[in-house]
Short mmCIF file of C-alpha atoms and ligand atoms in Angstrom, two decimals:
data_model
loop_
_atom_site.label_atom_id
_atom_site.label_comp_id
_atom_site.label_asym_id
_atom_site.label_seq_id
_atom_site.Cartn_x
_atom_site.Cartn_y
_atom_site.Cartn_z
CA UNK A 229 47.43 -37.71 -19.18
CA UNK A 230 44.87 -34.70 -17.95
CA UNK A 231 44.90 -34.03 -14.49
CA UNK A 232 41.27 -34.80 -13.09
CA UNK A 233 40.84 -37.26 -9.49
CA UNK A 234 41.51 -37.10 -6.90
CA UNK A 235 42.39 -41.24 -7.39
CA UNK A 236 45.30 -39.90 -9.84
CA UNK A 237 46.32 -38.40 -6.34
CA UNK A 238 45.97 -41.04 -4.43
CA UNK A 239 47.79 -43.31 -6.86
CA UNK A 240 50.79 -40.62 -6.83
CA UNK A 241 50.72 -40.21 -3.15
CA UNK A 242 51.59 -43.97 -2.59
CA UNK A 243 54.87 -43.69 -5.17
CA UNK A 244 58.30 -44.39 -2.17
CA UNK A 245 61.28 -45.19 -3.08
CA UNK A 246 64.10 -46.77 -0.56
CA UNK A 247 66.81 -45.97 -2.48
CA UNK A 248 65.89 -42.88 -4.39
CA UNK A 249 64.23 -39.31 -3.98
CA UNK A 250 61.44 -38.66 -6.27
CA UNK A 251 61.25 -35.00 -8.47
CA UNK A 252 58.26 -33.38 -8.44
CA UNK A 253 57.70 -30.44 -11.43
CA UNK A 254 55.38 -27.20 -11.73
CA UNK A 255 55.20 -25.04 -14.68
CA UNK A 256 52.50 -22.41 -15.63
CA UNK A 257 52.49 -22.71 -19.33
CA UNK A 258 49.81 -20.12 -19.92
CA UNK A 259 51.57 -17.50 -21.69
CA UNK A 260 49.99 -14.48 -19.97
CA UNK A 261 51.97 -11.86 -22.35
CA UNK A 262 55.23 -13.44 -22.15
CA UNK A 263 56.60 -14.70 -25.75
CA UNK A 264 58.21 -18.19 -25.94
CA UNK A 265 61.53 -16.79 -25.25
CA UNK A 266 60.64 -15.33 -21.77
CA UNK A 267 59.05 -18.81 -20.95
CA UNK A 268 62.09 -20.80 -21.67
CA UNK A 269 64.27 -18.13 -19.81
CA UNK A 270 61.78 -18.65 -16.69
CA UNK A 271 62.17 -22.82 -17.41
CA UNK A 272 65.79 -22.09 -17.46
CA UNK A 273 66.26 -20.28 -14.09
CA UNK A 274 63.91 -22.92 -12.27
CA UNK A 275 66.16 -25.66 -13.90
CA UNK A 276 69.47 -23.95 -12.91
CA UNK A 277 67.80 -23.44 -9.22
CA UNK A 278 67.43 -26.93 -9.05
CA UNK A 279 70.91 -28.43 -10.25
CA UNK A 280 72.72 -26.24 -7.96
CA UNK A 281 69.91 -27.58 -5.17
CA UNK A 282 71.18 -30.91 -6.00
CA UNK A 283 74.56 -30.34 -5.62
CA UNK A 284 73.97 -28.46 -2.16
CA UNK A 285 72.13 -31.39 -1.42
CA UNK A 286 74.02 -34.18 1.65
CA UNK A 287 73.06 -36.86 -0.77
CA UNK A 288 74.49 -40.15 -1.99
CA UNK A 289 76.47 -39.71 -5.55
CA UNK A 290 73.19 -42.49 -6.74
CA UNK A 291 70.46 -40.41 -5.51
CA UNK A 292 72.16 -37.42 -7.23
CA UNK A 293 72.48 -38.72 -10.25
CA UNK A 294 69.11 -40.37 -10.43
CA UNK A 295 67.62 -36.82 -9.58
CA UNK A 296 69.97 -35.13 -12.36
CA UNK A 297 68.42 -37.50 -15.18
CA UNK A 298 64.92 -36.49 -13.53
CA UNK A 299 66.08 -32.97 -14.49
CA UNK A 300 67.43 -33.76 -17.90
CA UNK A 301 64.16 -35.94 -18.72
CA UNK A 302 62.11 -32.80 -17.92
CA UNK A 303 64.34 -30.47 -19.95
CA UNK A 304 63.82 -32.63 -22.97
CA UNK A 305 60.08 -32.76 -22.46
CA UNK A 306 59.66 -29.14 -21.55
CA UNK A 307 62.01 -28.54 -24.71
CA UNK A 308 59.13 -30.45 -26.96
CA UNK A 309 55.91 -28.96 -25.30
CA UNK A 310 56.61 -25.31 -25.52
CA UNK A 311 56.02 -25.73 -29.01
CA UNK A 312 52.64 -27.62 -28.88
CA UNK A 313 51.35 -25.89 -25.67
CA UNK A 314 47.66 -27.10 -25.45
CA UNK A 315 46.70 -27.15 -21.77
CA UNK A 316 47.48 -24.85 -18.90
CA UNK A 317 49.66 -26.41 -16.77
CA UNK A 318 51.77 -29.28 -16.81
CA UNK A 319 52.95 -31.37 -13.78
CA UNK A 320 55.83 -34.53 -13.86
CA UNK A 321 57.12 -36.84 -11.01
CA UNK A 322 59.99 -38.66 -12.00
CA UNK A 323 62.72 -41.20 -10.03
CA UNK A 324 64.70 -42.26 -12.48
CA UNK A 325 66.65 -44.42 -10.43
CA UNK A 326 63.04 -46.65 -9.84
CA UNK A 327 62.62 -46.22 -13.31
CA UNK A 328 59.07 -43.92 -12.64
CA UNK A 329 57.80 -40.95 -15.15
CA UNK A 330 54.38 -39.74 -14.93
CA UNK A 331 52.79 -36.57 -16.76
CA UNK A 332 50.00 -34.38 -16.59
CA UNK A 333 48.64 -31.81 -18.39
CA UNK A 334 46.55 -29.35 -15.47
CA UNK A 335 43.31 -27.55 -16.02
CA UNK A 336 44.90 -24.43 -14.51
CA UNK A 337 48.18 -22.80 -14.08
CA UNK A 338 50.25 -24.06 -10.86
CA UNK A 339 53.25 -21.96 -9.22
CA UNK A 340 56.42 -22.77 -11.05
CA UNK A 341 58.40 -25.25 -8.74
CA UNK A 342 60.59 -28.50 -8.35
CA UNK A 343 60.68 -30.13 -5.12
CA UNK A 344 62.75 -33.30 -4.43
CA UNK A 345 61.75 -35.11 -1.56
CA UNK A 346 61.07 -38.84 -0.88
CA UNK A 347 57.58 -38.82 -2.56
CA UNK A 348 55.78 -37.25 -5.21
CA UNK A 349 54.97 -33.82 -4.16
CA UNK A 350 50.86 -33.52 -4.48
CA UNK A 351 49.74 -30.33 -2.45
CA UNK A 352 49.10 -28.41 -5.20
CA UNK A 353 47.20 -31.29 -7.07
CA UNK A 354 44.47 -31.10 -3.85
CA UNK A 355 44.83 -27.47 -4.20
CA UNK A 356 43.92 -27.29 -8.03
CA UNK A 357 41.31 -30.10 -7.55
CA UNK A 358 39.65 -28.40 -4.32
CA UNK A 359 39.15 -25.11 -6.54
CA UNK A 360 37.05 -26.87 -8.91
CA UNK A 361 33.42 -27.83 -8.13
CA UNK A 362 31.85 -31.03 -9.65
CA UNK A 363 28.36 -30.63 -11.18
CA UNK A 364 25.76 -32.79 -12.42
CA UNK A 365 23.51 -32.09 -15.38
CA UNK A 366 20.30 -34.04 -15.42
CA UNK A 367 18.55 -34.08 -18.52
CA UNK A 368 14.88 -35.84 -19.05
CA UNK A 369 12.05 -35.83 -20.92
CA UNK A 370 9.19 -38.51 -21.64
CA UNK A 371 11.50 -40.98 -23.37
CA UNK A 372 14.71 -40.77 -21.73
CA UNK A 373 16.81 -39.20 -18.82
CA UNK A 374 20.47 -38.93 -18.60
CA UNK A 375 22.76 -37.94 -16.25
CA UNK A 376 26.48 -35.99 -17.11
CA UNK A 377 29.21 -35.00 -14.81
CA UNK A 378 30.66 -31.79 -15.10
CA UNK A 379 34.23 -31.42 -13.68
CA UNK A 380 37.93 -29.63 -14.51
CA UNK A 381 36.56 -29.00 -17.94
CA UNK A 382 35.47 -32.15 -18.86
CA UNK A 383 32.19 -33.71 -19.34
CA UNK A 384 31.51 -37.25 -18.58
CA UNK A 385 28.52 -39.47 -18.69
CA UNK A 386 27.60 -41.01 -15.85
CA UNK A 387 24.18 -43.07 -16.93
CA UNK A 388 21.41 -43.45 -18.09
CA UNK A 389 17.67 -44.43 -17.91
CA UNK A 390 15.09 -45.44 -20.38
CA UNK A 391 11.57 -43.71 -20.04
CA UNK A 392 8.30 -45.70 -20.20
CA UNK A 393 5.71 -42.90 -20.35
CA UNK A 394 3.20 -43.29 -22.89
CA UNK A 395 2.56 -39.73 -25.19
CA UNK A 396 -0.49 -37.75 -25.15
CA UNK A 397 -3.60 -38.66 -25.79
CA UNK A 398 -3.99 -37.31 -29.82
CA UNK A 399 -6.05 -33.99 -30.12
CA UNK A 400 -9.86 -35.06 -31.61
CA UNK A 401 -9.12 -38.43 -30.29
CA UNK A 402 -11.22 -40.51 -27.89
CA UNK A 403 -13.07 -38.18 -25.33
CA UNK A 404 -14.60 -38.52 -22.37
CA UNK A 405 -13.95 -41.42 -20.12
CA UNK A 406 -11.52 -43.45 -22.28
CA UNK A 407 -9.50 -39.78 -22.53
CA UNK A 408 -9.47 -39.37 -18.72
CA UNK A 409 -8.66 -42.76 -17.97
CA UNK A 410 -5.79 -42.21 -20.29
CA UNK A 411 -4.91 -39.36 -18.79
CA UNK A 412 -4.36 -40.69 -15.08
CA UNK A 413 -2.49 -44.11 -16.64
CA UNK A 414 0.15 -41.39 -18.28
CA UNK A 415 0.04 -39.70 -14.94
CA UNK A 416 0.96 -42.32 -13.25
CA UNK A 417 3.46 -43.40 -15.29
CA UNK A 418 5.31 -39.91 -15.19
CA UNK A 419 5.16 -40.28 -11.51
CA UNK A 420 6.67 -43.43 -11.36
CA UNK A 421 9.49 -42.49 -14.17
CA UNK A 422 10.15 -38.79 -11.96
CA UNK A 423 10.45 -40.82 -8.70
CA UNK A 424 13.15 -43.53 -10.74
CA UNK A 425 15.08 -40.12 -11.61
CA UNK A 426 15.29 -38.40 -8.35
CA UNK A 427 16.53 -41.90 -6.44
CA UNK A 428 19.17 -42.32 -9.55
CA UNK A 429 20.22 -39.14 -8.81
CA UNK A 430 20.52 -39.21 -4.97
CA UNK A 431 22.29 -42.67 -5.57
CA UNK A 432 24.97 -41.21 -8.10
CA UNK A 433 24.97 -37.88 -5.37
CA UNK A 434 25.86 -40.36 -2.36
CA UNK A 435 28.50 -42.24 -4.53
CA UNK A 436 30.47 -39.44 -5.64
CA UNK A 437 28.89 -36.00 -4.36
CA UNK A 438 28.38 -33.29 -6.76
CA UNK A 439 28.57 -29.34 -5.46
CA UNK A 440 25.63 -28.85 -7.74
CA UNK A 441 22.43 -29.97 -9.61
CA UNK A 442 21.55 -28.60 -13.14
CA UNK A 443 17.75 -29.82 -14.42
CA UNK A 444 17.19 -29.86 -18.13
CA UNK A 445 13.09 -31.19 -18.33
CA UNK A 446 9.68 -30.47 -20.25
CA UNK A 447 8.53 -27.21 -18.52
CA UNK A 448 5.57 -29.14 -18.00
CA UNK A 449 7.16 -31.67 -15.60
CA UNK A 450 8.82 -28.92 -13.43
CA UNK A 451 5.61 -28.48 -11.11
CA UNK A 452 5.74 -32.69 -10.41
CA UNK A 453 9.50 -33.24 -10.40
CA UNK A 454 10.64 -30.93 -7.74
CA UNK A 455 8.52 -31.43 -4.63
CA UNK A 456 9.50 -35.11 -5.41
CA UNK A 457 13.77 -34.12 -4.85
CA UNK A 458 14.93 -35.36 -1.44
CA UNK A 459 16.06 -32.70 0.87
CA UNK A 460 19.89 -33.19 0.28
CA UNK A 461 19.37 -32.51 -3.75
CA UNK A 462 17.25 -29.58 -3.43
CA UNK A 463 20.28 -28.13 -1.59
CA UNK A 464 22.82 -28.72 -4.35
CA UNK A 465 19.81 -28.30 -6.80
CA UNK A 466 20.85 -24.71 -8.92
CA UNK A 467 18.65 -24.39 -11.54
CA UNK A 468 17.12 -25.21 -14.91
CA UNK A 469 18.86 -25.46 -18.13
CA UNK A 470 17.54 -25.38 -21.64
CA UNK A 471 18.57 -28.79 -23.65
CA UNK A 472 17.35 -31.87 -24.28
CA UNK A 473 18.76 -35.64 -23.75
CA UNK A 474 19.31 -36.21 -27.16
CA UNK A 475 21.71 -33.57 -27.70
CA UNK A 476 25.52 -34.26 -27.86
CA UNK A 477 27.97 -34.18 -24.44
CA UNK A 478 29.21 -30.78 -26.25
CA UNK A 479 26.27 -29.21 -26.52
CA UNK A 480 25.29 -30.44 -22.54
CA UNK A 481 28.88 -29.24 -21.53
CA UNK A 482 28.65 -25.73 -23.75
CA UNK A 483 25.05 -25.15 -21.98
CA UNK A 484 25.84 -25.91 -18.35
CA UNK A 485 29.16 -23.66 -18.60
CA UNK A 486 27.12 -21.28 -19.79
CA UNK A 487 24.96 -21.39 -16.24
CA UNK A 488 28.28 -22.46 -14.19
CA UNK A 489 29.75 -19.13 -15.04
CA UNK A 490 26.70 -16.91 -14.10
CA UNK A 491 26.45 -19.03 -11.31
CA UNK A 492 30.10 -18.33 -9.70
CA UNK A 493 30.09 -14.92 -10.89
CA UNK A 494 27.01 -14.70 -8.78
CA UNK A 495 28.73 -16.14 -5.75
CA UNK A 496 31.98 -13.71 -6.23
CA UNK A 497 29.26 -11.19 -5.93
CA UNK A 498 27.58 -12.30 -2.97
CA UNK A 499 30.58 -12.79 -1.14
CA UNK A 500 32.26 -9.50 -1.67
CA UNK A 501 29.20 -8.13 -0.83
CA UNK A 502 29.14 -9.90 2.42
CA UNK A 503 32.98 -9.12 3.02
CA UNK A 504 32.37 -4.99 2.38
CA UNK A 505 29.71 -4.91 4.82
CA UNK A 506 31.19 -6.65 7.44
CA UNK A 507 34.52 -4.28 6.62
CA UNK A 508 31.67 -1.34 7.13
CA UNK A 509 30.41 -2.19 10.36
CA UNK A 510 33.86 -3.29 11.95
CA UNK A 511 32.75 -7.12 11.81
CA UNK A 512 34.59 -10.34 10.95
CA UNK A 513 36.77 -9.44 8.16
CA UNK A 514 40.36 -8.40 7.90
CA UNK A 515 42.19 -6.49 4.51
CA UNK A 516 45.72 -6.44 3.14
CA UNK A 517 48.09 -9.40 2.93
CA UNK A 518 49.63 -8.83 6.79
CA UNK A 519 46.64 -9.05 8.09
CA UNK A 520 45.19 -11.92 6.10
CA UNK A 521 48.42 -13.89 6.35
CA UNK A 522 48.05 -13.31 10.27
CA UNK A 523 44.49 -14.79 10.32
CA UNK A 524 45.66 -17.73 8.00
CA UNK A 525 48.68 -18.99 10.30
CA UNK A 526 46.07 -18.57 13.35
CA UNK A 527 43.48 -20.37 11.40
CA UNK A 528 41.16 -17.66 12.22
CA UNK A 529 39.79 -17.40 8.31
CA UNK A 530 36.57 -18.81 7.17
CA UNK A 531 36.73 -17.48 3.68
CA UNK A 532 40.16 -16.16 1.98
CA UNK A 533 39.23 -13.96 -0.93
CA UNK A 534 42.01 -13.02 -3.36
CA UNK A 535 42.48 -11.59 -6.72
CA UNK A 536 42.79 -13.90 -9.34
CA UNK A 537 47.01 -14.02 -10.08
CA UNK A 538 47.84 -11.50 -7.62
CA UNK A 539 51.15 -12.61 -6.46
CA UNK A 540 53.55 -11.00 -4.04
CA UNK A 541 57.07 -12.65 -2.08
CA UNK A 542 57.18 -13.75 1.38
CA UNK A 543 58.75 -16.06 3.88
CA UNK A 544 57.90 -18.85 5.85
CA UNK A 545 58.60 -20.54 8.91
CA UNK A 546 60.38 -23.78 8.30
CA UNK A 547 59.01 -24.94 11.45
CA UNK A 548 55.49 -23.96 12.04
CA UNK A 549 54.86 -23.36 8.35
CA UNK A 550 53.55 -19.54 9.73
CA UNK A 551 53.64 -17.07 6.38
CA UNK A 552 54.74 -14.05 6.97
CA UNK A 553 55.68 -10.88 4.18
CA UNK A 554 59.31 -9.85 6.06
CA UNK A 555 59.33 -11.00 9.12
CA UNK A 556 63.06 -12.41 9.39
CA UNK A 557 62.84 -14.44 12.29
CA UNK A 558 59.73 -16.29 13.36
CA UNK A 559 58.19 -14.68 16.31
CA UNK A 560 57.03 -17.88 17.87
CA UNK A 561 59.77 -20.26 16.69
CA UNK A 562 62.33 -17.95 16.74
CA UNK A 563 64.13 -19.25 14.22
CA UNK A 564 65.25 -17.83 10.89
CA UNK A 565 62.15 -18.13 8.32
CA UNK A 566 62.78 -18.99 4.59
CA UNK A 567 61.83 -16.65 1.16
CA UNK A 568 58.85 -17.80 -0.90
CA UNK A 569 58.96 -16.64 -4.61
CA UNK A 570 55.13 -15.81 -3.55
CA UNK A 571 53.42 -16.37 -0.67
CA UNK A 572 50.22 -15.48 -1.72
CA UNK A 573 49.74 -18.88 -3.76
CA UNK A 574 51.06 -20.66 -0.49
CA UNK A 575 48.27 -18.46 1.54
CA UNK A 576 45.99 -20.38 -0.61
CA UNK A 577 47.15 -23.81 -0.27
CA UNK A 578 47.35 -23.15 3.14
CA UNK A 579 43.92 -22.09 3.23
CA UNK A 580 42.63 -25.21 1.74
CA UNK A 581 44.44 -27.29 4.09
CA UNK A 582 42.92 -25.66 7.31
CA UNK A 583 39.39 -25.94 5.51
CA UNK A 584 39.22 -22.30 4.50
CA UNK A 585 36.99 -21.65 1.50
CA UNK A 586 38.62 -19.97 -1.22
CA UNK A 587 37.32 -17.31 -3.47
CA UNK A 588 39.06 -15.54 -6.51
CA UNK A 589 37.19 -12.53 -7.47
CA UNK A 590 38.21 -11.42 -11.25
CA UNK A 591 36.87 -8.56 -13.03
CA UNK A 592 35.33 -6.44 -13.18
CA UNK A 593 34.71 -7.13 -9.69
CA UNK A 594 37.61 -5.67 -7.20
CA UNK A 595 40.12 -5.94 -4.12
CA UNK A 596 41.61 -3.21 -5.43
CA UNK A 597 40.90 -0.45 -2.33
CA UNK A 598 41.51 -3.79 0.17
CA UNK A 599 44.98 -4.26 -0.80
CA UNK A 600 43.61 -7.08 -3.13
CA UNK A 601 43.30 -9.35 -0.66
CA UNK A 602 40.85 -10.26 2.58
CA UNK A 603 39.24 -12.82 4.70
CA UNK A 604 36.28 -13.38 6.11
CA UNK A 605 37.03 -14.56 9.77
CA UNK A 606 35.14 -17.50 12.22
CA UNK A 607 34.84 -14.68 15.19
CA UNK A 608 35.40 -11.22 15.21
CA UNK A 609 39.17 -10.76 16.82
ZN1 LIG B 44 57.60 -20.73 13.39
#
C-alpha cells in the first residue's frame, strides 16, 4: 500500500505485542547509479547486520525465531521487488509470531535500516510525511467549482459544488433596463456562489489544513473573489493557476506541480539568501556539520538547511540522543556514544522532532563553500 497519512501512522504506532518484538524495515530503492547487483549486495549486508543482531540479542529462543522469519519474509519480498522497482522507497513491519505483515511503498527514499524493538518503528514515517506539504487546488468557474488535494504525489478530490450563475446577457440582446437589471441579478448570483466557495474552502482548510492555496478561476472573477478570502486563506493563498474544472485530476495534478516546483524552488532561494546574509554580518547562522550538529542537540536551530543526499557517519549518545561526528565519549553523559552509518539523516529527524524547519537546497543552488550544511539559529549564540 503507498505510504500517505499520517492515520497509516497512527494505525502502525498502536501495533504491541506481549510476547513478541516487532521488525521494522528501510530500504532506499532508488537506484542512484548503482546496478541491481550493488543493491542486493547493500540488502545483503543490512540483512547479515541484522541476523547476527539477533543472535547478540538476550532474547527468548520464541522471540528469536519469530524475528528470524520477519527477516526471511523480507528477504523473499525484497528478492521479488528489485525486479519490479516502481516507487522510491519501501517500508515493512512484521511480527511473525502475532502473525502481522504490513507494506509500503514510500514517496521518497528512507535511510537503509532494521530496527527490532517492541513496536513498529515510525520516526522516519513523520519524518518523510513532515517533508511534504499538502496543497489545495481550487478550481471554479460559472458552472462549477471543485476542490483537489495535493499531497506525497498524489492527487485526491476532496468535493465539489454546483454553480447557479446565470450566463451573460447575449450581445444585441435586450438593452437598457431589462440588460442592467440582468446584469445586477448575475451579479448577485456570482456573489453569492464566490462567498459558498471561500466558506467550503475555509471548512475543508479547518478540517484538514493545507500549507497552501492554488486558485484556478475566470480572470474576470479574480477582482470579486479575493477580497472575499478570510484572513487565514489569504495566508496559505499562493497563486493562480491556469485550468479549468472540467479538466481531468491529471491534468489538475500536472498543472499545480508545475507551480509547486517554482514555488519551493523559490523558497530554497529565499532562504539561502536569508542564511548568506546573516553568515555576512555575523548573525544567527552557523556552517559545517560540527557546528550545526552542536546547535541541533542544544535545540538552538530554527531552520536546518542541508544538501539534498549529503550523507556523512557519526555517533550518538545512547543516552541523551546528542549527535556528534567523533566525539567518543559524550561530554555531558560521559558515557561511550554509538556509530551512525550517517548522522546527517538523523540531524534531520532530529530536527523535525524539536520543531526545526527543514530545507534541502538542490541544484543548482549550493552549500558547497558552507561545508554543505547550516542552520539558521532562534538567537544569535
Ligand atoms: Zn549524552
Amino acid at each position: 500500500m503507498k505510504f500517505s497519512s499520517r492515520e497509516q501512522i497512527e494505525s502502525l504506532a498502536k501495533v504491541k505485542s506481549e510476547n513478541f518484538l516487532t521488525t521494522s524495515f528501510f530500504f532506499n530503492s532508488v537506484k542512484n547509479g548503482l546496478n541491481k547487483k550493488e543493491i542486493s549486495l547493500q540488502f545483503k549486508n543490512l540483512l547479515n547486520d541484522a541476523k547476527s543482531q539477533i543472535e547478540s540479542m538476550n532474547l527468548s529462543k520464541a522471540k528469536k525465531d519469530s524475528l528470524s522469519q520477519d527477516l526471511k519474509q523480507i528477504q523473499a519480498l525484497v528478492g521479488k521487488s528489485l525486479n519490479v522497482n516502481h516507487s522510491s522507497g519501501l517500508a515493512v513491519f512484521s511480527c511473525k509470531g502475532e502473525g502481522f505483515w504490513q507494506i509500503f511503498d514510500l514517496p521518497s527514499p528512507p535511510r537503509n535500516r532494521i530496527i527490532f524493538d517492541q513496536n513498529p518503528y515510525v520516526r522516519p514515517l513523520s519524518a518523510l510525511l513532515n517533508s511534504h506539504k499538502k496543497y489545495c487546488t481550487l478550481s471554479f468557474d460559472r458552472k462549477e467549482a471543485k476542490w483537489f488535494e495535493v499531497f506525497i504525489g498524489e492527487i485526491t478530490l476532496l468535493a465539489e459544488l454546483i454553480g447557479d450563475v446565470p450566463s451573460k446577457v447575449k450581445e444585441g440582446g435586450r438593452e437598457g433596463y431589462d440588460s442592467k437589471r440582468i446584469e445586477r441579478h448575475i451579479t448577485t448570483h456570482l456573489h453569492e456562489y464566490l462567498k459558498k466557495i471561500i466558506q467550503k474552502t475555509f471548512t475543508l482548510h479547518k478540517e484538514d489544513p493545507f500549507d497552501g492555496l492554488l486558485v484556478s478561476c475566470p480572470d474576470e472573477y479574480i477582482s470579486l473573489f479575493e477580497p472575499l478570502l478570510h484572513p487565514y486563506i489569504k495566508k496559505i493563498f499562493k497563486g493562480y493557476i491556469k485550468i479549468n474544472p472540467s479538466q481531468s485530476s491529471a491534468n489538475v495534478f500536472k498543472e499545480s506541480m508545475l507551480f509547486i516546483e517554482g514555488l519551493v524552488k523559490r523558497d530554497e532561494e529565499k532562504v539561502l539568501h536569508r542564511f548568506v546574509s546573516e553568515l555576512e554580518k555575523g548573525g544567527r547562522a552557523v556552517t559545517g556539520v560540527k557546528n550545526t550538529l552542536k546547535c541541533l542537540n542544544r535545540g538552538e536551530a530554527q531552520t536546518l538547511l542541508v544538501t539534498r543526499h549529503f550523507s556523512k557517519g557519526g555517533r550518538i549518545c545512547p543516552k541523551c540522543q546528542f549527535l556528534f561526528i567523533d566525539e567518543v565519549r559524550c561530554p555531558s553523559c560521559r558515557i561511550k556514544t554509538d556509530p551512525l552509518l550517517d548522522v546527517i539523516d538523523e540531524a534531520i529527524e532530529k530536527a523535525i522532532d524539536k520543531n526545526c524547519q527543514v530545507e534541502h537546497i538542490n541544484p543548482p543552488l549550493s552549500l558547497g563553500r558552507y561545508g554543505k550544511i547550516g542552520a539558521l539559529l532562534r538567537y544569535k549564540i
